Amino acid sequence: MLLDPTTTEIIRNSLVYASEEMGIALRNTSYSPNIRERMDHSAAIFDEEGRLLAQAEHIPVHLGSLPWGLARTLDYCEREDIDLEPSSMIMVNNPYIAGTHLNDVTVIRPVYHSNRLVGYAANKAHHSDVGGRVPGSISVDAKTLFDEGVVIDPRYLIRKNWIIKSAVRALSSRSRTPKERMGDLKAQTAANITGERRVLELVKKHGLKTFRQACTESLRKTEQLARLRLSKMPTGTYQAQDYLEDPDGENILLSVSITLSKGSLKVDYTGTDKQVSNPLNAVFGVTLSGVYFVTRTLTGDDVPANHGAFAPIQVHAPEGTILNPTYPHPVAGGNVETSQRNADLLYRTFSQAVPDKVPADSGGSMNNVMMGGRCRGKSWAFYETIGVGLGAQRDRDGIDGIQANMTNTMNTPIEEIERSYPLLVKQYELRPDSSGSGHLRGGTGIIRSYQALTNEITVTVLAERGRNRPQGLSGGGPGARTEVSLYKKKRGRSEKIRLPVKTTVILDEGDIIEIKTAGGGGYGRPEKRERQRIEEDLENRVVTLPL
């Protein structure tokens, strides 16, 4: 019997809302500012086969890593005889299983109805500190995964609805902020229980058979729509290259070719440089996320984010390269920086096929800032990312000062920073003269600076675009480079020291660390920009000289 299309859509949308509600529950019950204020988390619901049914519009870098991570976690549990029994939850942060980096802890809940597996509720949240060399755990000079914090393979977090204290301690005991870790883990369990409750309500209302039919039909229709959109793109093979900036001063090559043919997409990273002995390696789940994100933005936002949308896509990244490293290479920066370069690289490649749909390079970095130390007898750790300028497109200027591509977290409110940490935010504004020139200009970057209110604060900045500027399209100019500066107090005066964009320094009371993020590339020849737009840019101090 054919299923009523209306019922299919009701169930599909209900699952989307359920995943969104999971995110709300996680945010509202979390302990750390990074999750509570910045919303650095994602939530998703899967069917009993592990196929993605719905994922909330949270963090794009989790788009491919959650399905990839669930599949690998289920394989691990089967090999190790870990039974995902009713009323249990599994936790994991090993990126070679879970799919991002150690700070992202994934919690999975199997959903049962009348002792029959219906699916899984899962969420991933960035814990601000999981141990490792530096506060915030993301080190610029990590040589192995173990330098980046505690590594947790899949294990029970909950059995028979009771929290396993040893599992919580496995994370919290290695963190500089154990109380936050315990609170955030409990928030993750609450989110999964919320998702489970909503799934079971749908099963009870429609019946298990109808629920499963609707899910299968939803995936089929989504795949059909995704293939239709891909089939409208010009067939052919297109290639592009870009570079990451190695902390040692070298460039790391990323190379990709995409093949569009008959409603399918093949992505091949053959030619990309080998894995490196620093944290810029990106596990394959992160690489998948970049492909899925870019493809989804080009096929239309009416294509649901589920397994069907990704079925027409094949991705190959040779093992042992920076986009598919081998255990235990460090990977913290791959999740946050290499993922961004991958997205810009893919857009650059697609620009040869669908130039009207593709933006110029974004600022191309999450501009990760990690700080920590001791204050009033307690350890503290702070993490945030800073927005950039988006690249311009054929019909619009780039957006100013926004999280780009693989992340869409909020900023940490200044009041929250100054209330929670021994820091004073000295400056937070758009960065003039950072946008790429063009008929349509790129977005501007951001200036954000922090002053230390106590001694011996360890600060790590992990950013990109310090050497290689974000490129424009169709004659547009490049965006400004990222700049990091230290203002060191000496004998009552402040000395400015230019730092690498990947660096760790110690701040003493009164010192200031300043990050100027990159602007987006422009689109079209600058001389074609309308006079009125130039005057508006001058008036708004987007530029101080005409582009």
Coordinates of C-alpha atoms in Angstrom, one line a residue:
M1 CA 0.0 0.0 0.0
L2 CA 1.4 3.4 -1.0
L3 CA 1.9 5.8 1.9
D4 CA 0.1 9.1 1.9
P5 CA 2.6 11.8 0.9
T6 CA 1.2 14.1 3.6
T7 CA 2.0 11.6 6.3
T8 CA 5.5 11.2 4.9
E9 CA 6.1 14.9 5.1
I10 CA 4.5 15.2 8.6
I11 CA 6.9 12.6 9.9
R12 CA 9.9 14.0 8.1
N13 CA 9.3 17.5 9.4
S14 CA 8.5 16.2 12.9
L15 CA 11.9 14.5 13.0
V16 CA 13.6 17.7 11.9
Y17 CA 11.8 19.6 14.7
A18 CA 12.8 16.8 17.1
S19 CA 16.5 17.3 16.2
E20 CA 16.2 21.0 16.7
E21 CA 14.5 20.5 20.1
M22 CA 17.4 18.2 21.0
G23 CA 19.7 21.1 20.4
I24 CA 17.6 23.5 22.5
A25 CA 17.6 21.0 25.4
L26 CA 21.4 20.7 25.1
R27 CA 21.9 24.4 25.1
N28 CA 19.5 25.2 27.9
T29 CA 20.9 22.5 30.3
S30 CA 24.6 22.9 29.5
Y31 CA 27.1 24.3 31.9
S32 CA 29.9 25.8 29.8
P33 CA 29.6 29.1 27.9
N34 CA 30.9 27.4 24.7
I35 CA 27.8 25.3 24.5
R36 CA 25.3 27.5 26.3
E37 CA 26.2 30.8 24.6
R38 CA 28.1 29.8 21.4
M39 CA 25.9 26.8 20.7
D40 CA 28.9 24.7 19.6
H41 CA 26.9 21.5 19.2
S42 CA 24.8 19.4 16.8
A43 CA 22.0 16.9 17.0
A44 CA 20.6 14.2 14.7
I45 CA 18.2 11.3 14.5
F46 CA 19.0 8.1 12.6
D47 CA 17.0 5.0 11.6
E48 CA 17.7 1.5 12.8
E49 CA 20.2 1.0 9.9
G50 CA 22.1 4.1 10.9
R51 CA 20.9 6.2 8.0
L52 CA 20.5 9.9 8.8
L53 CA 16.9 10.9 9.0
A54 CA 17.2 14.5 10.3
Q55 CA 19.9 16.8 11.4
A56 CA 19.3 20.2 13.0
E57 CA 20.9 23.2 11.3
H58 CA 23.7 23.5 13.8
I59 CA 27.4 23.0 12.8
P60 CA 28.2 22.2 9.2
V61 CA 31.4 20.4 10.0
H62 CA 29.3 17.9 11.8
L63 CA 27.1 17.3 8.8
G64 CA 29.1 14.3 7.5
S65 CA 31.0 13.4 10.7
L66 CA 27.9 12.5 12.6
P67 CA 26.7 9.8 10.2
W68 CA 30.3 8.6 9.5
G69 CA 30.9 8.6 13.2
L70 CA 27.8 6.7 14.1
A71 CA 28.6 4.0 11.5
R72 CA 32.1 3.5 12.9
T73 CA 30.9 3.5 16.5
L74 CA 28.3 0.8 15.7
D75 CA 31.0 -1.3 14.0
Y76 CA 33.3 -0.8 17.0
C77 CA 30.6 -1.8 19.5
E78 CA 29.9 -4.9 17.5
R79 CA 33.5 -5.9 17.4
E80 CA 34.0 -5.3 21.1
D81 CA 30.7 -6.9 22.2
I82 CA 29.2 -3.6 23.5
D83 CA 25.5 -4.1 23.4
L84 CA 23.5 -0.9 22.6
E85 CA 20.7 -2.1 24.9
P86 CA 17.5 -0.2 25.8
S87 CA 18.0 2.7 28.2
S88 CA 21.8 2.9 27.5
M89 CA 24.0 5.6 26.0
I90 CA 27.4 5.4 24.4
M91 CA 30.0 8.2 24.5
V92 CA 33.1 8.5 22.3
N93 CA 35.5 11.3 21.3
N94 CA 38.2 9.3 19.4
P95 CA 38.2 11.3 16.1
Y96 CA 39.2 8.2 14.1
I97 CA 35.9 6.7 15.2
A98 CA 33.6 9.7 16.0
G99 CA 34.8 11.9 13.1
T100 CA 36.0 15.3 14.2
H101 CA 38.5 16.1 17.0
L102 CA 38.9 15.2 20.7
N103 CA 37.0 18.2 22.0
D104 CA 33.9 17.0 20.3
V105 CA 32.3 14.4 22.5
T106 CA 29.6 12.3 20.8
V107 CA 26.8 10.7 22.8
I108 CA 24.5 8.1 21.2
R109 CA 21.1 6.7 22.5
P110 CA 19.5 3.7 20.9
V111 CA 15.8 4.1 20.6
Y112 CA 13.6 1.1 21.3
H113 CA 9.8 0.5 20.9
S114 CA 8.5 -2.7 22.4
N115 CA 12.0 -4.1 22.5
R116 CA 12.5 -3.4 18.8
L117 CA 15.2 -1.0 17.7
V118 CA 13.7 2.0 16.0
G119 CA 16.7 4.2 15.5
Y120 CA 19.3 6.4 17.3
A121 CA 19.4 9.8 18.8
A122 CA 22.8 11.3 18.8
N123 CA 24.5 14.6 19.5
K124 CA 28.0 16.1 19.4
A125 CA 29.2 19.0 21.6
H126 CA 32.5 20.8 21.8
H127 CA 34.0 20.5 25.3
S128 CA 36.2 23.5 26.0
D129 CA 39.0 21.5 27.5
V130 CA 39.8 17.7 27.4
G131 CA 43.3 17.8 28.6
G132 CA 46.3 18.0 26.4
R133 CA 49.3 20.3 26.1
V134 CA 47.5 23.7 26.4
P135 CA 44.3 25.1 27.9
G136 CA 41.6 24.5 25.3
S137 CA 43.4 21.3 24.2
I138 CA 44.0 22.5 20.6
S139 CA 47.7 22.8 20.4
V140 CA 49.6 24.2 17.4
D141 CA 52.6 21.8 17.9
A142 CA 50.9 18.5 18.8
K143 CA 52.8 15.6 17.3
T144 CA 50.3 12.8 18.1
L145 CA 46.6 12.6 18.9
F146 CA 47.5 12.0 22.6
D147 CA 49.0 15.5 22.8
E148 CA 45.5 16.9 22.2
G149 CA 43.8 15.4 25.2
V150 CA 42.2 12.3 26.5
V151 CA 41.1 9.7 23.9
I152 CA 37.9 7.9 24.6
D153 CA 36.8 4.9 22.5
P154 CA 33.1 4.0 22.5
R155 CA 32.0 3.1 26.0
Y156 CA 28.8 3.1 28.1
L157 CA 27.9 6.5 29.6
I158 CA 24.5 5.2 30.7
R159 CA 23.1 1.8 31.4
K160 CA 19.6 1.1 32.6
N161 CA 19.2 4.9 32.7
W162 CA 22.0 5.3 35.3
I163 CA 25.1 7.3 34.6
I164 CA 28.3 5.4 34.8
K165 CA 30.5 7.6 37.0
S166 CA 33.7 6.1 35.8
A167 CA 32.8 7.2 32.2
V168 CA 32.3 10.7 33.4
R169 CA 35.6 10.6 35.2
A170 CA 37.4 9.4 32.1
L171 CA 36.7 12.8 30.6
S172 CA 36.5 15.1 33.6
S173 CA 39.6 13.8 35.4
R174 CA 41.8 14.8 32.4
S175 CA 40.2 18.2 32.0
R176 CA 41.3 21.5 33.5
T177 CA 37.6 22.3 34.1
P178 CA 36.1 19.0 35.4
K179 CA 32.9 20.6 36.7
E180 CA 32.1 21.9 33.2
R181 CA 32.7 18.6 31.7
M182 CA 30.3 16.8 34.0
G183 CA 27.6 19.4 33.5
D184 CA 27.9 19.3 29.7
L185 CA 27.9 15.5 29.6
K186 CA 24.6 15.5 31.5
A187 CA 23.2 18.1 29.1
Q188 CA 24.1 15.8 26.2
T189 CA 22.2 12.9 27.9
A190 CA 19.2 15.2 28.3
A191 CA 19.3 16.1 24.6
N192 CA 19.2 12.4 23.6
I193 CA 16.3 11.6 25.9
T194 CA 14.4 14.5 24.3
G195 CA 15.0 13.1 20.9
E196 CA 14.1 9.6 22.0
R197 CA 10.8 10.9 23.5
R198 CA 9.8 12.6 20.2
V199 CA 10.6 9.6 18.1
L200 CA 8.5 7.3 20.3
E201 CA 5.7 9.8 20.2
L202 CA 5.7 9.5 16.4
V203 CA 5.8 5.7 16.5
K204 CA 2.9 5.6 18.9
K205 CA 0.9 8.0 16.9
H206 CA 1.4 6.5 13.4
G207 CA 2.5 2.9 14.2
L208 CA 6.0 1.5 13.7
K209 CA 5.3 0.2 10.2
T210 CA 4.0 3.5 8.9
F211 CA 6.9 5.4 10.7
R212 CA 9.5 3.2 8.9
Q213 CA 7.7 3.4 5.6
A214 CA 7.6 7.2 5.9
C215 CA 11.3 7.4 6.8
T216 CA 12.3 5.2 3.8
E217 CA 10.1 7.2 1.4
S218 CA 11.5 10.5 2.7
L219 CA 15.1 9.3 2.0
R220 CA 14.0 8.1 -1.5
K221 CA 12.4 11.4 -2.4
T222 CA 15.3 13.3 -1.1
E223 CA 17.8 11.3 -3.2
Q224 CA 15.6 11.8 -6.2
L225 CA 15.5 15.6 -5.7
A226 CA 19.3 15.7 -5.1
R227 CA 20.0 13.8 -8.3
L228 CA 17.7 16.1 -10.2
R229 CA 19.6 19.2 -9.0
L230 CA 23.0 17.6 -9.8
S231 CA 21.8 16.6 -13.2
K232 CA 21.1 20.3 -14.0
M233 CA 24.8 21.1 -13.6
P234 CA 27.1 20.9 -16.6
T235 CA 28.6 17.4 -16.9
G236 CA 32.4 17.2 -16.9
T237 CA 35.4 17.0 -14.6
Y238 CA 36.7 20.1 -12.9
Q239 CA 39.9 20.6 -10.9
A240 CA 41.4 23.1 -8.5
Q241 CA 44.1 23.4 -5.9
D242 CA 44.6 25.5 -2.7
Y243 CA 47.1 25.6 0.1
L244 CA 47.1 25.3 3.9
E245 CA 49.8 27.1 5.9
D246 CA 52.0 24.8 7.8
P247 CA 53.2 26.2 11.1
D248 CA 56.8 25.7 9.9
G249 CA 56.3 28.1 7.0
E250 CA 55.6 25.6 4.2
N251 CA 52.5 25.3 2.1
I252 CA 50.4 22.1 2.2
L253 CA 48.8 21.3 -1.1
L254 CA 45.1 20.4 -1.3
S255 CA 44.0 19.1 -4.7
V256 CA 40.6 18.0 -5.8
S257 CA 38.7 17.0 -9.0
I258 CA 35.0 16.7 -9.2
T259 CA 33.1 14.8 -11.8
L260 CA 29.4 15.7 -12.5
S261 CA 27.6 13.0 -14.5
K262 CA 23.9 12.0 -14.8
G263 CA 22.8 13.2 -11.4
S264 CA 25.8 12.0 -9.5
L265 CA 28.9 13.6 -8.1
K266 CA 32.4 12.1 -7.6
V267 CA 35.0 13.9 -5.6
D268 CA 38.6 12.8 -5.7
Y269 CA 41.4 14.3 -3.6
T270 CA 44.2 12.4 -5.3
G271 CA 47.3 14.6 -5.4
T272 CA 46.7 16.1 -2.0
D273 CA 49.8 16.2 0.2
K274 CA 50.6 13.5 2.7
Q275 CA 49.5 13.7 6.4
V276 CA 51.7 16.0 8.6
S277 CA 53.1 15.8 12.1
N278 CA 51.0 18.7 13.3
P279 CA 47.3 19.1 14.0
L280 CA 46.2 20.2 10.5
N281 CA 45.2 16.6 9.5
A282 CA 41.5 16.2 9.0
V283 CA 39.9 12.8 9.5
F284 CA 37.7 11.5 6.7
G285 CA 34.5 12.4 8.5
V286 CA 35.5 16.1 8.4
T287 CA 36.4 15.8 4.7
L288 CA 33.0 14.3 4.0
S289 CA 31.4 17.2 5.9
G290 CA 33.0 19.7 3.5
V291 CA 31.7 17.9 0.5
Y292 CA 28.2 17.5 1.9
F293 CA 28.0 21.1 3.0
V294 CA 29.1 22.7 -0.3
T295 CA 26.9 20.3 -2.3
R296 CA 23.9 21.1 -0.2
T297 CA 24.3 24.8 -0.6
L298 CA 24.5 24.4 -4.4
T299 CA 21.6 21.9 -4.8
G300 CA 19.1 24.1 -2.9
D301 CA 18.0 24.5 0.7
D302 CA 14.8 22.6 -0.1
V303 CA 16.9 19.4 -0.3
P304 CA 16.6 17.9 3.2
A305 CA 19.8 17.1 5.2
N306 CA 19.4 13.4 5.3
H307 CA 20.9 10.2 3.9
G308 CA 19.2 10.6 0.6
A309 CA 20.9 14.0 -0.1
F310 CA 24.3 12.3 0.2
A311 CA 23.5 9.1 -1.7
P312 CA 24.5 10.5 -5.1
I313 CA 27.9 11.5 -3.8
Q314 CA 31.1 9.4 -3.8
V315 CA 34.2 10.8 -2.1
H316 CA 37.8 9.4 -2.4
A317 CA 40.6 10.8 -0.3
P318 CA 43.7 8.5 -0.3
E319 CA 44.6 7.1 3.1
G320 CA 47.6 8.7 4.6
T321 CA 46.9 12.2 3.2
I322 CA 46.1 15.2 5.2
L323 CA 42.4 14.7 4.3
N324 CA 42.3 11.0 5.4
P325 CA 45.1 10.5 8.0
T326 CA 46.0 7.4 9.9
Y327 CA 45.8 6.9 13.6
P328 CA 47.2 8.4 15.8
H329 CA 48.2 11.6 13.8
P330 CA 47.0 14.8 15.5
V331 CA 43.8 16.2 14.0
A332 CA 42.5 19.1 16.2
G333 CA 43.3 21.7 13.6
G334 CA 42.0 19.7 10.7
N335 CA 38.5 19.9 12.1
V336 CA 38.5 23.7 12.5
E337 CA 41.0 24.9 9.8
T338 CA 41.6 22.3 7.1
S339 CA 37.8 21.9 6.9
Q340 CA 37.5 25.6 6.0
R341 CA 40.1 25.4 3.3
N342 CA 38.4 22.3 1.9
A343 CA 35.1 24.2 1.6
D344 CA 36.7 27.1 -0.2
L345 CA 38.6 24.7 -2.5
L346 CA 35.4 22.9 -3.4
Y347 CA 33.6 26.2 -4.1
R348 CA 36.5 27.2 -6.4
T349 CA 36.2 23.9 -8.2
F350 CA 32.4 24.2 -8.6
S351 CA 32.9 27.8 -9.9
Q352 CA 34.0 26.3 -13.2
A353 CA 30.7 24.5 -13.6
V354 CA 28.2 26.8 -11.9
P355 CA 29.9 30.2 -11.6
D356 CA 26.6 32.1 -10.9
K357 CA 26.0 30.0 -7.7
V358 CA 29.4 30.1 -6.1
P359 CA 31.0 32.7 -3.8
A360 CA 34.6 33.9 -3.8
D361 CA 36.8 32.7 -1.0
S362 CA 35.7 33.4 2.5
G363 CA 38.1 34.5 5.2
G364 CA 38.8 30.8 5.4
S365 CA 39.5 30.3 9.1
M366 CA 37.6 29.7 12.3
N367 CA 40.3 31.8 14.1
N368 CA 40.4 29.6 17.2
V369 CA 41.3 31.3 20.4
M370 CA 42.1 29.1 23.5
M371 CA 43.0 30.6 26.8
G372 CA 43.5 29.3 30.3
G373 CA 45.4 29.4 33.6
R374 CA 44.6 29.7 37.3
C375 CA 42.5 32.4 38.9
R376 CA 41.4 32.5 42.6
G377 CA 42.8 29.1 43.2
K378 CA 40.9 27.4 40.3
S379 CA 41.8 26.4 36.8
W380 CA 39.9 27.8 33.9
A381 CA 39.8 27.3 30.1
F382 CA 38.1 29.5 27.5
Y383 CA 37.5 28.7 23.8
E384 CA 35.9 30.6 21.0
T385 CA 36.1 31.2 17.3
I386 CA 36.0 34.6 15.5
G387 CA 34.1 35.4 12.3
V388 CA 35.5 36.5 9.0
G389 CA 34.3 38.1 5.8
L390 CA 32.3 36.0 3.4
G391 CA 33.2 36.0 -0.3
A392 CA 31.1 38.1 -2.7
Q393 CA 28.8 36.4 -5.2
R394 CA 27.5 37.4 -8.6
D395 CA 24.5 39.2 -7.2
R396 CA 25.6 40.4 -3.7
D397 CA 28.4 41.7 -1.5
G398 CA 30.0 39.3 0.9
I399 CA 28.6 39.4 4.5
D400 CA 30.7 41.2 7.0
G401 CA 32.0 39.6 10.2
I402 CA 30.3 36.2 10.2
Q403 CA 31.2 32.6 10.9
A404 CA 31.9 31.1 7.5
N405 CA 31.3 27.8 5.8
M406 CA 32.0 24.9 8.2
T407 CA 30.9 26.7 11.3
N408 CA 27.9 28.9 12.3
T409 CA 28.4 29.2 16.0
M410 CA 27.6 32.4 17.9
N411 CA 30.3 34.7 19.4
T412 CA 30.8 34.5 23.1
P413 CA 29.0 37.6 24.6
I414 CA 31.5 40.1 26.0
E415 CA 29.6 40.1 29.3
E416 CA 29.9 36.4 29.6
I417 CA 33.7 36.5 29.0
E418 CA 34.3 39.2 31.5
R419 CA 32.0 37.6 34.1
S420 CA 33.5 34.1 33.7
Y421 CA 37.2 34.7 33.0
P422 CA 40.0 37.1 34.1
L423 CA 39.8 38.9 30.7
L424 CA 38.7 42.2 29.5
V425 CA 37.6 42.6 25.9
K426 CA 39.3 45.7 24.6
Q427 CA 38.0 45.8 21.1
Y428 CA 35.4 44.1 19.0
E429 CA 34.5 45.7 15.6
L430 CA 34.5 45.2 11.9
R431 CA 37.9 45.5 10.3
P432 CA 38.1 48.3 7.8
D433 CA 39.9 47.8 4.5
S434 CA 39.9 44.0 4.8
S435 CA 37.3 43.2 2.1
G436 CA 38.3 42.0 -1.3
S437 CA 37.6 44.7 -4.0
G438 CA 35.3 44.0 -6.9
H439 CA 32.0 44.9 -8.6
L440 CA 30.7 43.2 -5.5
R441 CA 33.1 43.5 -2.6
G442 CA 33.9 40.7 -0.1
G443 CA 32.8 40.8 3.5
T444 CA 35.0 42.5 6.1
G445 CA 36.8 40.6 8.8
I446 CA 36.7 41.3 12.5
I447 CA 39.1 42.9 15.1
R448 CA 38.8 41.3 18.5
S449 CA 41.3 41.8 21.4
Y450 CA 41.5 40.6 24.9
Q451 CA 43.5 42.0 27.9
A452 CA 44.8 39.8 30.6
L453 CA 43.7 40.7 34.1
T454 CA 46.0 38.3 35.8
N455 CA 49.4 36.7 35.2
E456 CA 50.4 33.6 33.4
I457 CA 47.5 33.2 31.0
T458 CA 48.4 30.7 28.3
V459 CA 46.9 31.8 24.9
T460 CA 46.8 29.7 21.8
V461 CA 45.7 31.0 18.4
L462 CA 45.1 28.6 15.6
A463 CA 44.1 30.4 12.4
E464 CA 44.7 30.5 8.7
R465 CA 45.2 32.9 5.8
G466 CA 48.2 34.5 7.4
R467 CA 50.2 34.2 4.2
N468 CA 47.8 33.2 1.4
R469 CA 45.0 35.7 0.9
P470 CA 41.4 34.7 0.2
Q471 CA 41.0 34.9 -3.6
G472 CA 38.3 36.7 -5.5
L473 CA 36.3 35.4 -8.5
S474 CA 35.8 36.8 -12.0
G475 CA 38.4 39.6 -11.6
G476 CA 37.6 40.3 -7.9
G477 CA 40.4 41.2 -5.5
P478 CA 41.7 39.2 -2.6
G479 CA 40.6 39.7 1.0
A480 CA 43.1 40.9 3.7
R481 CA 45.3 38.4 5.5
T482 CA 44.8 37.3 9.1
E483 CA 47.0 39.2 11.6
V484 CA 47.8 38.3 15.2
S485 CA 49.5 40.8 17.5
L486 CA 50.7 40.8 21.1
Y487 CA 50.8 44.1 23.0
K488 CA 53.3 43.5 25.8
K489 CA 53.6 45.9 28.7
K490 CA 57.2 46.9 29.4
R491 CA 58.1 49.7 31.8
G492 CA 54.7 51.3 31.6
R493 CA 54.6 51.2 27.8
S494 CA 53.0 48.8 25.3
E495 CA 55.2 47.1 22.7
K496 CA 53.5 45.6 19.7
I497 CA 54.9 42.2 18.6
R498 CA 53.6 40.6 15.4
L499 CA 52.9 36.9 15.9
P500 CA 52.3 33.9 13.6
V501 CA 48.7 33.0 13.1
K502 CA 49.4 29.7 14.7
T503 CA 51.0 30.4 18.0
T504 CA 51.1 29.9 21.8
V505 CA 52.1 32.8 24.1
I506 CA 51.9 33.7 27.8
L507 CA 50.1 36.8 28.8
D508 CA 50.7 38.7 32.0
E509 CA 48.5 41.2 33.6
G510 CA 47.9 44.1 31.2
D511 CA 49.1 42.3 28.1
I512 CA 46.7 42.3 25.1
I513 CA 46.3 39.7 22.3
E514 CA 44.7 41.1 19.2
I515 CA 43.3 39.1 16.2
K516 CA 42.4 40.7 12.9
T517 CA 40.5 38.2 10.8
A518 CA 40.6 37.8 7.0
G519 CA 38.1 39.4 4.7
G520 CA 36.3 37.7 1.9
G521 CA 37.3 37.8 -1.8
G522 CA 35.6 40.2 -4.2
Y523 CA 33.5 39.3 -7.3
G524 CA 33.9 41.0 -10.7
R525 CA 36.2 43.9 -11.7
P526 CA 36.5 46.7 -9.1
E527 CA 36.1 49.5 -11.6
K528 CA 32.5 48.3 -12.3
R529 CA 31.4 49.0 -8.7
E530 CA 28.6 51.6 -8.5
R531 CA 29.5 55.0 -7.1
Q532 CA 26.6 54.8 -4.6
R533 CA 28.0 51.6 -3.1
I534 CA 31.4 53.1 -2.8
E535 CA 30.1 56.1 -0.9
E536 CA 28.1 53.8 1.4
D537 CA 31.3 51.8 2.1
L538 CA 33.2 55.0 2.9
E539 CA 30.4 56.3 5.2
N540 CA 30.2 52.9 7.1
R541 CA 34.0 52.7 7.3
V542 CA 34.0 49.4 5.6
V543 CA 36.8 51.0 3.6
T544 CA 38.8 54.2 4.3
L545 CA 39.9 54.5 0.7
P546 CA 37.7 53.8 -2.4
L547 CA 38.0 50.2 -3.6

